Short mmCIF file of C-alpha atoms in Angstrom, two decimals:
data_model
loop_
_atom_site.label_atom_id
_atom_site.label_comp_id
_atom_site.label_asym_id
_atom_site.label_seq_id
_atom_site.Cartn_x
_atom_site.Cartn_y
_atom_site.Cartn_z
CA MET A 1302 5.00 19.34 23.57
CA GLU A 1303 7.16 16.24 23.86
CA ILE A 1304 6.57 13.49 21.29
CA GLY A 1305 5.81 10.97 24.04
CA GLN A 1306 3.07 13.23 25.45
CA LYS A 1307 1.59 13.71 21.99
CA VAL A 1308 1.58 9.96 21.32
CA ALA A 1309 -0.02 9.34 24.69
CA GLN A 1310 -2.77 11.87 24.05
CA GLN A 1311 -3.55 10.51 20.59
CA ALA A 1312 -3.42 6.85 21.62
CA THR A 1313 -5.99 7.34 24.37
CA HIS A 1314 -8.47 8.65 21.80
CA ALA A 1315 -9.31 7.41 18.29
CA HIS A 1316 -6.09 7.34 16.33
CA THR A 1317 -7.27 10.00 13.87
CA ALA A 1318 -5.39 13.14 14.82
CA SER A 1319 -6.31 16.72 13.92
CA ILE A 1320 -3.76 19.46 13.40
CA GLY A 1321 -5.41 22.74 12.54
CA ASP A 1322 -7.85 22.00 9.72
CA THR A 1323 -5.98 18.84 8.70
CA THR A 1324 -7.19 15.40 9.75
CA ILE A 1325 -4.47 12.75 9.91
CA ASP A 1326 -5.32 9.05 9.77
CA VAL A 1327 -2.64 7.40 11.90
CA GLY A 1328 -3.75 3.88 10.99
CA ALA A 1329 -3.47 4.62 7.28
CA ARG A 1330 0.02 6.02 7.74
CA LEU A 1331 1.14 2.90 9.55
CA ARG A 1332 -0.47 0.73 6.88
CA GLN A 1333 1.51 2.55 4.19
CA ALA A 1334 4.71 2.14 6.20
CA ARG A 1335 3.99 -1.59 6.47
CA LEU A 1336 3.40 -1.93 2.72
CA ALA A 1337 6.55 0.04 1.97
CA LYS A 1338 8.58 -2.44 4.04
CA GLY A 1339 6.90 -5.40 2.34
CA LEU A 1340 5.53 -6.78 5.61
CA SER A 1341 2.25 -8.66 5.97
CA ILE A 1342 -0.28 -7.90 8.70
CA GLN A 1343 0.60 -11.27 10.28
CA GLU A 1344 4.33 -10.45 10.36
CA VAL A 1345 3.72 -7.14 12.11
CA ALA A 1346 1.30 -8.76 14.55
CA ASP A 1347 3.84 -11.48 15.43
CA ARG A 1348 6.61 -8.96 16.05
CA VAL A 1349 4.42 -6.67 18.14
CA GLY A 1350 2.81 -9.51 20.07
CA VAL A 1351 -0.81 -8.85 19.15
CA SER A 1352 -3.33 -10.60 16.92
CA LYS A 1353 -3.55 -10.23 13.15
CA SER A 1354 -7.14 -9.08 13.61
CA PHE A 1355 -6.03 -6.26 15.91
CA ILE A 1356 -3.50 -4.88 13.42
CA SER A 1357 -6.06 -5.07 10.61
CA ARG A 1358 -8.69 -3.23 12.64
CA PHE A 1359 -6.17 -0.70 13.93
CA GLU A 1360 -5.09 0.20 10.40
CA ARG A 1361 -8.76 0.69 9.47
CA ASP A 1362 -9.39 2.97 12.47
CA VAL A 1363 -11.79 0.47 14.08
CA VAL A 1364 -9.90 0.01 17.37
CA ASN A 1365 -7.46 2.07 19.40
CA ALA A 1366 -4.01 1.04 20.60
CA SER A 1367 -2.34 1.61 23.93
CA VAL A 1368 0.71 3.86 23.95
CA SER A 1369 2.93 0.82 24.47
CA THR A 1370 1.42 -1.05 21.50
CA LEU A 1371 1.54 2.01 19.24
CA LEU A 1372 5.23 2.53 20.02
CA LYS A 1373 5.96 -1.15 19.36
CA ILE A 1374 4.26 -0.91 15.95
CA CYS A 1375 6.31 2.19 15.14
CA ASP A 1376 9.49 0.37 16.16
CA VAL A 1377 8.71 -2.64 13.93
CA LEU A 1378 8.01 -0.33 10.96
CA ASP A 1379 10.96 2.02 11.63
CA VAL A 1380 8.60 4.97 11.95
CA ARG A 1381 9.34 7.88 14.29
CA PRO A 1382 6.24 8.39 16.48
CA GLY A 1383 6.31 12.09 15.70
CA GLN A 1384 5.92 11.36 11.98
CA LEU A 1385 2.42 10.06 12.63
CA PHE A 1386 1.19 13.51 13.55
CA GLU A 1387 2.95 15.61 10.95
CA PRO A 1388 0.62 17.23 8.38
CA PRO A 1389 0.72 15.69 4.88
CA VAL A 1390 3.24 17.30 2.59
CA THR A 1391 3.92 17.26 -1.13
CA LYS A 1392 5.96 14.15 -1.93
CA PHE A 1393 8.55 14.02 -4.69
CA VAL A 1394 9.99 10.58 -5.47
CA PRO A 1395 13.04 10.66 -7.78
CA ALA A 1396 13.26 7.69 -10.14
CA ASP A 1397 16.45 6.43 -8.50
CA GLN A 1398 14.99 6.66 -4.99
CA ARG A 1399 11.77 4.69 -5.40
CA PRO A 1400 11.40 2.37 -2.37
CA PRO A 1401 11.00 -1.28 -3.43
CA ILE A 1402 8.04 -3.23 -2.09
CA ASN A 1403 7.05 -6.88 -2.30
CA LEU A 1404 3.35 -7.64 -2.73
CA GLY A 1405 3.80 -11.14 -4.11
CA GLY A 1406 3.81 -12.45 -7.68
CA SER A 1407 6.80 -13.68 -9.64
CA ARG A 1408 9.46 -12.43 -12.05
CA MET A 1409 8.86 -8.77 -11.35
CA ARG A 1410 9.99 -5.79 -9.29
CA GLU A 1411 7.65 -3.24 -7.75
CA TYR A 1412 8.23 0.20 -6.27
CA LEU A 1413 6.09 2.48 -4.12
CA ILE A 1414 5.91 5.80 -5.97
CA GLY A 1415 2.99 7.46 -4.23
CA GLY A 1416 0.68 7.13 -1.27
CA ALA A 1417 3.09 6.74 1.66
CA GLY A 1418 1.32 8.45 4.54
CA ASN A 1419 -1.75 8.97 2.37
CA GLU A 1420 -5.00 7.25 3.30
CA HIS A 1421 -6.61 7.96 -0.07
CA MET A 1422 -4.49 6.19 -2.70
CA LEU A 1423 -1.58 3.86 -3.35
CA ALA A 1424 0.57 4.15 -6.49
CA ILE A 1425 2.95 1.38 -7.59
CA PHE A 1426 5.38 1.13 -10.49
CA SER A 1427 5.86 -2.43 -11.77
CA ILE A 1428 8.61 -3.90 -13.93
CA ILE A 1429 7.31 -7.28 -15.10
CA GLU A 1430 9.70 -9.67 -16.81
CA PRO A 1431 8.51 -11.94 -19.66
CA GLY A 1432 6.10 -14.49 -18.23
CA GLY A 1433 5.96 -12.72 -14.87
CA GLY A 1434 2.82 -11.62 -13.08
CA SER A 1435 0.49 -12.06 -10.15
CA GLY A 1436 0.25 -15.85 -10.41
CA ASP A 1437 -2.41 -18.26 -11.65
CA GLU A 1438 -4.75 -17.92 -8.67
CA PRO A 1439 -7.20 -14.98 -8.91
CA TYR A 1440 -7.14 -12.56 -5.97
CA THR A 1441 -9.21 -9.65 -4.69
CA LEU A 1442 -8.38 -6.42 -2.86
CA ASP A 1443 -10.41 -4.56 -0.27
CA ALA A 1444 -10.49 -1.31 -2.27
CA ARG A 1445 -12.96 0.60 -4.42
CA SER A 1446 -10.95 1.02 -7.61
CA ASP A 1447 -7.79 -0.25 -9.28
CA MET A 1448 -6.27 1.46 -12.31
CA VAL A 1449 -3.40 0.09 -14.38
CA HIS A 1450 -1.63 2.04 -17.14
CA VAL A 1451 0.83 0.20 -19.38
CA GLN A 1452 3.91 2.19 -20.32
CA THR A 1453 5.96 -0.38 -22.25
CA GLY A 1454 5.45 -3.95 -23.39
CA SER A 1455 2.13 -5.74 -23.01
CA LEU A 1456 0.01 -6.90 -20.11
CA SER A 1457 -2.80 -9.45 -20.03
CA VAL A 1458 -5.31 -8.67 -17.27
CA THR A 1459 -8.17 -11.04 -16.44
CA VAL A 1460 -11.03 -9.50 -14.43
CA GLY A 1461 -13.70 -12.07 -13.71
CA ASP A 1462 -14.36 -13.75 -17.06
CA GLN A 1463 -13.08 -10.82 -19.14
CA VAL A 1464 -9.55 -10.77 -20.56
CA TYR A 1465 -7.89 -7.48 -21.55
CA ILE A 1466 -4.72 -7.47 -23.66
CA MET A 1467 -3.11 -4.14 -22.93
CA GLN A 1468 -0.52 -2.35 -25.06
CA PRO A 1469 1.58 0.80 -24.38
CA GLY A 1470 -0.69 3.73 -23.58
CA ASP A 1471 -3.68 1.54 -22.62
CA THR A 1472 -5.40 2.13 -19.28
CA LEU A 1473 -7.80 -0.19 -17.46
CA THR A 1474 -9.88 0.69 -14.39
CA PHE A 1475 -11.83 -1.99 -12.53
CA PRO A 1476 -13.21 -2.90 -9.09
CA PRO A 1477 -10.45 -4.96 -7.42
CA SER A 1478 -13.10 -6.74 -5.35
CA ILE A 1479 -13.67 -8.85 -8.51
CA PRO A 1480 -11.24 -11.81 -8.67
CA HIS A 1481 -8.46 -10.92 -11.09
CA THR A 1482 -5.00 -11.90 -12.31
CA TRP A 1483 -2.45 -10.31 -14.60
CA LYS A 1484 0.60 -11.43 -16.56
CA ASN A 1485 3.18 -10.24 -19.06
CA PRO A 1486 2.31 -12.53 -22.01
CA SER A 1487 5.46 -11.74 -23.97
CA ALA A 1488 8.29 -14.25 -24.19
CA THR A 1489 10.91 -11.58 -24.84
CA GLU A 1490 9.75 -8.09 -23.82
CA THR A 1491 9.59 -6.57 -20.34
CA CYS A 1492 6.41 -4.73 -19.34
CA THR A 1493 6.35 -1.58 -17.22
CA ALA A 1494 3.09 -0.44 -15.70
CA LEU A 1495 1.69 2.07 -13.23
CA TRP A 1496 -0.98 0.96 -10.73
CA VAL A 1497 -3.16 3.27 -8.65
CA ILE A 1498 -5.37 1.70 -5.96
CA VAL A 1499 -8.05 3.70 -4.15
CA PRO A 1500 -8.10 3.54 -1.20
CA PRO A 1501 -4.99 1.57 -0.21
CA PRO A 1502 -5.95 -2.06 0.50
CA VAL A 1503 -5.71 -3.37 4.04
#
């Protein structure tokens, strides 16, 4: 079957495809592609020519897209349409090939190390310079659980009114729907940390 025919068939139904016994969430795959490119929902919406609300609902499998709109989204995200319907595969990410992402904050670098094409989780590796972090304003995520594991350095995480000073080897799990912030409190030492968010935020 030609890719165009397959896209047309899937776009006219809910954009959750089934291949054999495997269910593929097309919206989640496009959401991961967007996060990997460091694009906001608004940026994708502007480039495609649709509303921010539409992209948000499409990624959450609430609305369907026309073939034309789906192909435009793929073009903006540099995704081959056929990739949307390929079964999930084991993903190996070498340390020197981690794709950089930009989710905000300051004085840090972040890399997507797991979750691309996966609707269940998002894994991020952060390198946080002294004084760097998410910023002073607390934020929330539309996800059930957020886990952070500190590998080197220290990390101060504020969840609601509770402050956690994390050291190498420490792990914190919390509901990201609670307003939170985080920062490397050291004046000299870089912090490296692994974050796992379930499911990936919209």
